């Protein structure tokens, strides 16, 4: 199905083999390509919304807010304000005469009603164009209400999703340094880049607690404004998800000298590795002992069942398309642990370094793709004849139509897939999909090797 | 005029979607069509995700993916590049181009861009039919975009010609199951329909042996052309009078006989629809199978009437859906105490009253232009027995511990949203069974006895 790939896209697709990985990436999406990416606003809200005791107000027409209302699996142990969808719902008159008055009134109305610890105000595509001075309105409301009211420069078209991450980090950084840090242990970290989908940050916090580490702030899963205010009191930033919160870690390093470690909580190898590296950082032999114990106990608990899944799944093939490349990397390793090979892997927002790392750990002949779209995906899936596809809501129906199993690894998931326990869940989900009897009736579509149809 | 204007300035948990989404759904109901949004790509992606959670089908909506430069210099080049790429990859017959708040605000002249593009390509064989519709999301709801897209399609494709038997049906936002039922009903009356949009196959396709770039199905451009010389056009929607829409276009431009009816939900509204069909098919009597369905429906309503009389429901959704539901509930003895919608046609209160008059003592409270926060406040004080509408009512239903009867769009916490039947006697039967059984289930669960016979 070579016709599925437009000329302009060719540089963003790479097959591992002899030639070095020269994949192009971090570009704006091509018009008409039907990219799976969303926009800058998407990047911002993904990072900030899980801060559960803040008010998140979308300044713009209704679409941005209503399509994102409670779509995420980011859980909170307390307030659930982030699960509501607030918007200034700009109308035609607001576009003509400006939306500042409405923004001001909406902020006051909602802050009075909900008494949040802070407010984040997201600009959408038309805000800059109609000339609304969101900064000014936010400052005024902050003065009047006494809580931080932080504008987020998240106009949808101002770049791609990564620009949204940056805007979110800048916004959060305004809170950092405004809280008290006296009582914080020297063995302390912030967890960055985990959004507590299905309780994953609770799982990971538990590991760290058992190691003897205090977690100062969750950034941002089950996040709290006051924790973020004092997160500069931690000794180390542990950063998952290379793209979304690394900017914040860098800002904290520049301003407060706090170093950071890049980690991943997916897959046994990477989960254990992450814990060891954090323990190594603190150079405490007792902590290292405790860490070894945590890893040993956790792996013991899941190994028997995991082995059974591995037996059934060995030899099967997988395809992966996720948002951030770090996850793809961990998934390749996780599949390897289950005896499966990965025939295609890609991400929406990977960097050159990310793709190089991926190329290094993939088998020859693996397709690596950046910012793909439905037609490319179907051609890859048909070519490679995989048994399971890992992705999000927009990838799932494509997999199903092609007779391929699916693992929901996106932000809406309600299943915990991180940590050691998460690896077991992951294996279970892969197993349940691949082994279902339904594929007898909804057969895998023919590979291009078998197909007699010629591309029209 | 709205009898109960919104109390609050901010919107919390909107009871509406935005205009371009409605247009996208319509274009999915045209054969060989690809919907295309002119604006930031976030719009297309979020709408795709949203529509996928209801239909569980792949939905490709293309975008011109405007960036910062384009906001300053205009989106023409991106639009043209986007169209070229869609044509290269999908080989569509039609591309439906809807605007977004961004491109409306920067004032992109899409008509001019499309004319330029057509001249630049300079080969009608290479170009699909381009239909454009203006759908700024700061104006109205997804239903505005829906109806505007239907009008644009007819505007572009309906042709005059030798008279044909076609009866054009513009049903509005109904489910694929509803569309299949409408086709059945038309066939019972031997009336050849052209239904616009018809996404009953494109948004509810089978497991197949080959992936289709553009799913098969939808109303063909050939059939749409026929609407300009057909026998009649039937439009569903009591609040449609605000729109100078598709039916009006066919009537004014081609002299087509026009009927505007309420969505055929429940006995009276379905009777009215079938009466029109009977008239169009030469005074034919109600087909036996439909008469039998009606008879069985009424029989079941009698069987269950005592469970339902005096029960109170809060209903919400698109305005025309709310009117239809109110009409049906009135027939089974359930009082729709609050009829709510995010739409603002200004017609909702009147339309609700029309279908409820004579069926109950007090008219329902009607809130238009509202959101779920206000619906929640109202519901708390009204203490209904049922909440009826799409999945967005679940948080409220859960908070108040009131059962939710799911219907409409979107359904994203259950399977089968595309298979929910609302229309006709069969739809009313299904709705009745679900509503009465929800009430019975509640009574049975809450009773300490654990009765096996209710």
Tab-separated table of C-alpha atoms in Angstrom, chain A residues 30-367:
chain	number	residue	atom	x	y	z
A	30	UNK	CA	0.982	17.913	7.275
A	31	UNK	CA	-2.294	19.430	6.085
A	32	UNK	CA	-4.711	16.748	4.957
A	33	UNK	CA	-2.648	13.910	6.390
A	34	UNK	CA	-5.181	13.155	9.162
A	35	UNK	CA	-2.545	13.126	11.897
A	36	UNK	CA	-3.461	11.446	15.174
A	37	UNK	CA	-2.078	14.429	17.063
A	38	UNK	CA	-4.236	17.056	18.644
A	39	UNK	CA	-2.984	20.568	19.349
A	40	UNK	CA	-1.163	22.850	21.747
A	41	UNK	CA	-4.166	23.010	24.066
A	42	UNK	CA	-4.119	19.230	24.223
A	43	UNK	CA	-0.478	19.283	25.305
A	44	UNK	CA	-1.175	21.809	28.046
A	45	UNK	CA	-4.243	20.240	29.505
A	46	UNK	CA	-2.688	16.811	29.538
A	47	UNK	CA	0.028	18.132	31.847
A	48	UNK	CA	-1.991	20.503	34.049
A	49	UNK	CA	-5.495	19.115	34.425
A	50	UNK	CA	-4.644	16.424	36.965
A	51	UNK	CA	-3.861	19.158	39.492
A	52	UNK	CA	-7.027	18.322	41.313
A	53	UNK	CA	-7.596	21.307	43.594
A	54	UNK	CA	-7.104	23.913	40.925
A	55	UNK	CA	-9.776	25.427	38.714
A	56	UNK	CA	-9.122	24.764	35.041
A	57	UNK	CA	-10.959	27.255	32.882
A	58	UNK	CA	-10.890	27.141	29.096
A	59	UNK	CA	-11.219	30.568	27.537
A	60	UNK	CA	-12.795	30.147	24.130
A	61	UNK	CA	-15.780	28.691	22.290
A	62	UNK	CA	-17.233	25.526	23.753
A	63	UNK	CA	-15.581	22.787	21.687
A	64	UNK	CA	-12.184	22.587	23.393
A	65	UNK	CA	-13.750	22.213	26.820
A	66	UNK	CA	-16.612	19.877	25.989
A	67	UNK	CA	-14.579	17.378	23.956
A	68	UNK	CA	-12.137	17.022	26.824
A	69	UNK	CA	-14.654	16.791	29.659
A	70	UNK	CA	-13.539	13.950	31.950
A	71	UNK	CA	-11.961	11.936	29.154
A	72	UNK	CA	-8.879	11.158	31.206
A	73	UNK	CA	-8.318	8.360	33.679
A	74	UNK	CA	-6.269	10.647	35.969
A	75	UNK	CA	-7.470	9.838	39.483
A	76	UNK	CA	-7.470	12.008	42.574
A	77	UNK	CA	-7.448	10.983	46.212
A	78	UNK	CA	-9.387	14.100	47.120
A	79	UNK	CA	-10.896	16.992	45.203
A	80	UNK	CA	-12.248	16.255	41.758
A	81	UNK	CA	-12.441	19.744	40.378
A	82	UNK	CA	-10.330	18.690	37.402
A	83	UNK	CA	-13.080	16.356	36.289
A	84	UNK	CA	-15.460	19.207	35.624
A	85	UNK	CA	-15.284	21.108	32.379
A	86	UNK	CA	-15.271	24.892	32.714
A	87	UNK	CA	-15.444	27.245	29.773
A	88	UNK	CA	-16.158	30.867	29.019
A	89	UNK	CA	-18.155	29.487	26.056
A	90	UNK	CA	-17.414	32.500	23.855
A	91	UNK	CA	-20.250	33.550	21.595
A	92	UNK	CA	-20.275	35.653	18.463
A	93	UNK	CA	-20.628	38.917	20.343
A	94	UNK	CA	-17.646	38.034	22.520
A	95	UNK	CA	-15.590	37.426	19.410
A	96	UNK	CA	-16.579	40.790	18.013
A	97	UNK	CA	-16.307	42.867	21.166
A	98	UNK	CA	-13.724	40.842	23.061
A	99	UNK	CA	-14.057	38.218	25.769
A	100	UNK	CA	-12.182	39.870	28.633
A	101	UNK	CA	-15.243	40.973	30.558
A	102	UNK	CA	-16.736	37.537	30.296
A	103	UNK	CA	-13.475	35.922	31.356
A	104	UNK	CA	-13.268	38.139	34.391
A	105	UNK	CA	-16.856	37.451	35.389
A	106	UNK	CA	-16.539	33.716	34.783
A	107	UNK	CA	-13.393	33.513	36.882
A	108	UNK	CA	-14.963	35.370	39.786
A	109	UNK	CA	-18.126	33.279	39.549
A	110	UNK	CA	-16.282	29.968	39.510
A	111	UNK	CA	-13.677	30.862	42.119
A	112	UNK	CA	-16.432	31.897	44.507
A	113	UNK	CA	-18.334	28.715	43.851
A	114	UNK	CA	-15.474	26.237	44.109
A	115	UNK	CA	-12.835	27.943	46.297
A	116	UNK	CA	-9.881	26.417	44.423
A	117	UNK	CA	-6.279	26.796	45.554
A	118	UNK	CA	-5.324	28.243	42.187
A	119	UNK	CA	-6.767	28.777	38.737
A	120	UNK	CA	-5.291	27.955	35.345
A	121	UNK	CA	-6.781	29.757	32.384
A	122	UNK	CA	-6.214	28.185	28.982
A	123	UNK	CA	-6.273	30.302	25.873
A	124	UNK	CA	-7.667	28.712	22.741
A	125	UNK	CA	-7.155	29.480	19.070
A	126	UNK	CA	-9.090	32.704	18.773
A	127	UNK	CA	-8.121	34.392	22.021
A	128	UNK	CA	-4.977	36.030	20.677
A	129	UNK	CA	-6.685	36.931	17.440
A	130	UNK	CA	-9.546	38.769	19.080
A	131	UNK	CA	-7.008	40.597	21.204
A	132	UNK	CA	-8.014	39.437	24.665
A	133	UNK	CA	-5.370	40.321	27.227
A	134	UNK	CA	-5.671	37.223	29.337
A	135	UNK	CA	-2.626	38.121	31.412
A	136	UNK	CA	-4.227	41.341	32.557
A	137	UNK	CA	-7.491	39.705	33.494
A	138	UNK	CA	-5.675	36.956	35.379
A	139	UNK	CA	-3.582	39.458	37.311
A	140	UNK	CA	-6.664	41.419	38.288
A	141	UNK	CA	-8.511	38.333	39.486
A	142	UNK	CA	-5.437	37.166	41.370
A	143	UNK	CA	-5.296	40.476	43.215
A	144	UNK	CA	-8.965	40.333	44.071
A	145	UNK	CA	-9.189	36.709	45.112
A	146	UNK	CA	-5.732	36.140	46.609
A	147	UNK	CA	-5.133	32.863	44.784
A	148	UNK	CA	-2.691	32.348	41.901
A	149	UNK	CA	-4.540	32.851	38.619
A	150	UNK	CA	-2.200	31.622	35.931
A	151	UNK	CA	-2.677	32.075	32.197
A	152	UNK	CA	-1.581	29.206	29.956
A	153	UNK	CA	-0.546	30.115	26.406
A	154	UNK	CA	-2.209	27.166	24.769
A	155	UNK	CA	-3.674	28.447	21.503
A	156	UNK	CA	-4.236	25.348	19.441
A	157	UNK	CA	-2.405	26.388	16.334
A	158	UNK	CA	0.709	27.907	17.941
A	159	UNK	CA	2.934	24.938	17.243
A	160	UNK	CA	2.393	21.306	18.019
A	161	UNK	CA	1.656	19.397	21.201
A	162	UNK	CA	5.164	19.972	22.573
A	163	UNK	CA	4.513	23.702	22.616
A	164	UNK	CA	1.587	22.863	24.838
A	165	UNK	CA	3.843	20.994	27.228
A	166	UNK	CA	6.151	23.999	27.395
A	167	UNK	CA	3.279	26.359	28.105
A	168	UNK	CA	2.117	24.067	30.893
A	169	UNK	CA	5.574	23.873	32.457
A	170	UNK	CA	5.915	27.651	32.354
A	171	UNK	CA	2.543	27.976	34.057
A	172	UNK	CA	3.415	25.499	36.790
A	173	UNK	CA	6.772	27.131	37.363
A	174	UNK	CA	4.935	30.217	38.549
A	175	UNK	CA	3.790	28.244	41.554
A	176	UNK	CA	7.156	26.700	42.324
A	177	UNK	CA	9.092	28.449	45.082
A	178	UNK	CA	6.085	30.040	46.737
A	179	UNK	CA	5.675	27.458	49.495
A	180	UNK	CA	7.492	26.471	52.700
A	181	UNK	CA	10.065	23.682	52.513
A	182	UNK	CA	11.498	23.406	56.059
A	183	UNK	CA	10.179	20.016	57.053
A	184	UNK	CA	11.174	18.211	53.875
A	185	UNK	CA	13.492	15.228	54.227
A	186	UNK	CA	16.820	15.257	52.412
A	187	UNK	CA	15.718	11.961	50.882
A	188	UNK	CA	13.000	13.528	48.848
A	189	UNK	CA	11.845	13.624	45.272
A	190	UNK	CA	9.161	15.031	43.038
A	191	UNK	CA	7.477	12.660	40.644
A	192	UNK	CA	7.156	14.371	37.264
A	193	UNK	CA	5.381	13.147	34.186
A	194	UNK	CA	3.005	10.670	35.745
A	195	UNK	CA	-0.664	11.497	35.649
A	196	UNK	CA	-2.024	8.851	37.986
A	197	UNK	CA	-3.981	7.046	35.331
A	198	UNK	CA	-5.778	4.196	37.056
A	199	UNK	CA	-3.846	4.968	40.245
A	200	UNK	CA	-0.380	4.489	38.769
A	201	UNK	CA	1.250	7.280	40.726
A	202	UNK	CA	-0.057	5.760	43.966
A	203	UNK	CA	1.637	2.514	43.009
A	204	UNK	CA	4.914	4.237	42.296
A	205	UNK	CA	4.735	6.401	45.442
A	206	UNK	CA	4.306	3.257	47.433
A	207	UNK	CA	7.563	1.865	46.025
A	208	UNK	CA	9.388	5.103	46.838
A	209	UNK	CA	7.933	5.236	50.351
A	210	UNK	CA	9.056	1.693	51.008
A	211	UNK	CA	12.524	2.712	49.874
A	212	UNK	CA	12.474	5.463	52.507
A	213	UNK	CA	11.921	8.395	50.187
A	214	UNK	CA	9.534	11.267	50.759
A	215	UNK	CA	7.583	12.379	47.722
A	216	UNK	CA	7.084	16.127	47.948
A	217	UNK	CA	4.941	16.783	44.896
A	218	UNK	CA	3.112	14.711	42.331
A	219	UNK	CA	3.497	16.532	39.046
A	220	UNK	CA	0.762	16.185	38.220
A	221	UNK	CA	-1.179	12.972	38.890
A	222	UNK	CA	-3.261	13.407	42.075
A	223	UNK	CA	-1.556	16.806	42.147
A	224	UNK	CA	-2.124	19.604	44.636
A	225	UNK	CA	-1.343	23.280	44.264
A	226	UNK	CA	0.319	23.529	47.677
A	227	UNK	CA	2.625	20.597	46.915
A	228	UNK	CA	3.767	22.236	43.710
A	229	UNK	CA	4.417	25.467	45.560
A	230	UNK	CA	6.955	23.687	47.735
A	231	UNK	CA	8.370	21.191	45.283
A	232	UNK	CA	11.624	23.149	45.099
A	233	UNK	CA	12.374	21.618	48.487
A	234	UNK	CA	12.958	18.175	46.992
A	235	UNK	CA	16.435	16.853	46.372
A	236	UNK	CA	15.708	15.233	43.024
A	237	UNK	CA	13.231	15.402	40.165
A	238	UNK	CA	12.290	11.977	38.862
A	239	UNK	CA	10.953	12.594	35.377
A	240	UNK	CA	8.869	10.161	33.371
A	241	UNK	CA	7.648	10.915	29.903
A	242	UNK	CA	10.479	12.726	28.236
A	243	UNK	CA	8.458	15.389	26.574
A	244	UNK	CA	5.815	16.723	28.803
A	245	UNK	CA	7.527	17.822	32.009
A	246	UNK	CA	11.223	17.911	31.180
A	247	UNK	CA	11.002	21.648	30.641
A	248	UNK	CA	9.846	22.096	34.218
A	249	UNK	CA	12.699	19.917	35.466
A	250	UNK	CA	15.162	22.046	33.510
A	251	UNK	CA	13.706	25.262	34.916
A	252	UNK	CA	13.993	23.856	38.435
A	253	UNK	CA	17.575	22.827	37.795
A	254	UNK	CA	18.465	26.284	36.519
A	255	UNK	CA	16.697	28.120	39.315
A	256	UNK	CA	17.138	25.815	42.323
A	257	UNK	CA	19.916	23.481	41.301
A	258	UNK	CA	17.704	20.424	41.578
A	259	UNK	CA	18.977	17.630	39.342
A	260	UNK	CA	16.727	15.286	37.420
A	261	UNK	CA	16.644	11.667	36.352
A	262	UNK	CA	14.731	10.346	33.374
A	263	UNK	CA	12.804	7.176	34.169
A	264	UNK	CA	10.020	4.967	32.958
A	265	UNK	CA	7.577	2.951	35.022
A	266	UNK	CA	6.496	0.582	32.264
A	267	UNK	CA	7.851	-2.917	32.137
A	268	UNK	CA	9.765	-4.798	34.806
A	269	UNK	CA	13.207	-3.859	33.529
A	270	UNK	CA	12.560	-0.142	33.353
A	271	UNK	CA	10.594	-0.040	36.604
A	272	UNK	CA	13.358	-1.761	38.543
A	273	UNK	CA	16.012	0.278	36.810
A	274	UNK	CA	14.230	3.500	37.744
A	275	UNK	CA	14.100	2.561	41.426
A	276	UNK	CA	17.762	1.551	41.465
A	277	UNK	CA	18.903	4.735	39.844
A	278	UNK	CA	16.964	6.845	42.323
A	279	UNK	CA	18.497	4.856	45.193
A	280	UNK	CA	21.949	5.289	43.641
A	281	UNK	CA	21.433	9.020	43.557
A	282	UNK	CA	20.966	9.163	47.321
A	283	UNK	CA	24.141	7.103	47.902
A	284	UNK	CA	22.619	5.374	50.922
A	285	UNK	CA	23.388	1.658	51.244
A	286	UNK	CA	20.414	0.974	53.483
A	287	UNK	CA	18.123	2.567	50.971
A	288	UNK	CA	19.662	0.455	48.245
A	289	UNK	CA	19.009	-2.648	50.372
A	290	UNK	CA	15.410	-1.663	50.835
A	291	UNK	CA	15.123	-0.993	47.119
A	292	UNK	CA	16.438	-4.430	46.243
A	293	UNK	CA	13.898	-5.882	48.633
A	294	UNK	CA	11.027	-3.970	47.063
A	295	UNK	CA	12.013	-5.095	43.591
A	296	UNK	CA	12.529	-8.691	44.699
A	297	UNK	CA	9.143	-8.951	46.431
A	298	UNK	CA	7.268	-7.291	43.611
A	299	UNK	CA	8.786	-9.422	40.901
A	300	UNK	CA	8.268	-12.620	42.908
A	301	UNK	CA	4.602	-11.792	43.243
A	302	UNK	CA	3.970	-11.475	39.526
A	303	UNK	CA	6.460	-13.894	37.948
A	304	UNK	CA	4.444	-17.147	38.024
A	305	UNK	CA	1.444	-15.679	36.245
A	306	UNK	CA	3.656	-13.674	33.915
A	307	UNK	CA	5.437	-16.865	32.868
A	308	UNK	CA	2.128	-18.433	31.888
A	309	UNK	CA	1.293	-15.482	29.685
A	310	UNK	CA	4.740	-15.576	28.162
A	311	UNK	CA	4.280	-19.196	27.192
A	312	UNK	CA	1.087	-18.432	25.323
A	313	UNK	CA	2.317	-15.230	23.701
A	314	UNK	CA	5.837	-16.165	22.639
A	315	UNK	CA	6.345	-15.669	18.940
A	316	UNK	CA	3.462	-13.266	18.525
A	317	UNK	CA	3.998	-9.818	17.029
A	318	UNK	CA	3.062	-6.353	18.171
A	319	UNK	CA	2.741	-2.839	16.805
A	320	UNK	CA	2.942	0.285	18.944
A	321	UNK	CA	1.787	3.851	18.376
A	322	UNK	CA	1.733	6.118	21.383
A	323	UNK	CA	1.951	9.786	22.284
A	324	UNK	CA	5.373	9.986	23.912
A	325	UNK	CA	8.350	7.997	22.683
A	326	UNK	CA	9.591	6.988	26.140
A	327	UNK	CA	6.567	4.735	26.449
A	328	UNK	CA	7.260	3.098	23.116
A	329	UNK	CA	10.766	2.322	24.309
A	330	UNK	CA	9.513	0.655	27.482
A	331	UNK	CA	6.873	-1.253	25.582
A	332	UNK	CA	9.406	-2.747	23.183
A	333	UNK	CA	11.246	-4.118	26.199
A	334	UNK	CA	8.068	-5.262	27.897
A	335	UNK	CA	7.002	-7.190	24.809
A	336	UNK	CA	10.444	-8.757	24.616
A	337	UNK	CA	9.949	-10.003	28.164
A	338	UNK	CA	6.754	-11.708	26.969
A	339	UNK	CA	8.623	-13.339	24.097
A	340	UNK	CA	6.991	-11.071	21.512
A	341	UNK	CA	8.603	-9.028	18.775
A	342	UNK	CA	7.669	-5.504	17.757
A	343	UNK	CA	7.243	-5.024	14.022
A	344	UNK	CA	6.182	-1.386	14.006
A	345	UNK	CA	6.640	1.375	16.553
A	346	UNK	CA	5.944	5.073	16.498
A	347	UNK	CA	4.963	8.130	18.468
A	348	UNK	CA	3.220	11.445	18.024
A	349	UNK	CA	5.913	13.564	19.609
A	350	UNK	CA	9.248	11.735	19.670
A	351	UNK	CA	12.582	13.535	19.274
A	352	UNK	CA	15.597	12.535	17.224
A	353	UNK	CA	17.246	11.097	20.337
A	354	UNK	CA	14.117	9.118	21.158
A	355	UNK	CA	13.955	7.548	17.728
A	356	UNK	CA	17.645	6.731	17.743
A	357	UNK	CA	17.192	4.894	21.040
A	358	UNK	CA	14.231	3.051	19.580
A	359	UNK	CA	16.128	2.085	16.477
A	360	UNK	CA	18.916	0.720	18.647
A	361	UNK	CA	16.707	-1.688	20.535
A	362	UNK	CA	14.478	-2.813	17.670
A	363	UNK	CA	15.029	-5.773	15.418
A	364	UNK	CA	16.083	-5.151	11.812
A	365	UNK	CA	13.201	-4.463	9.480
A	366	UNK	CA	11.078	-2.738	12.129
A	367	UNK	CA	9.083	0.222	10.886
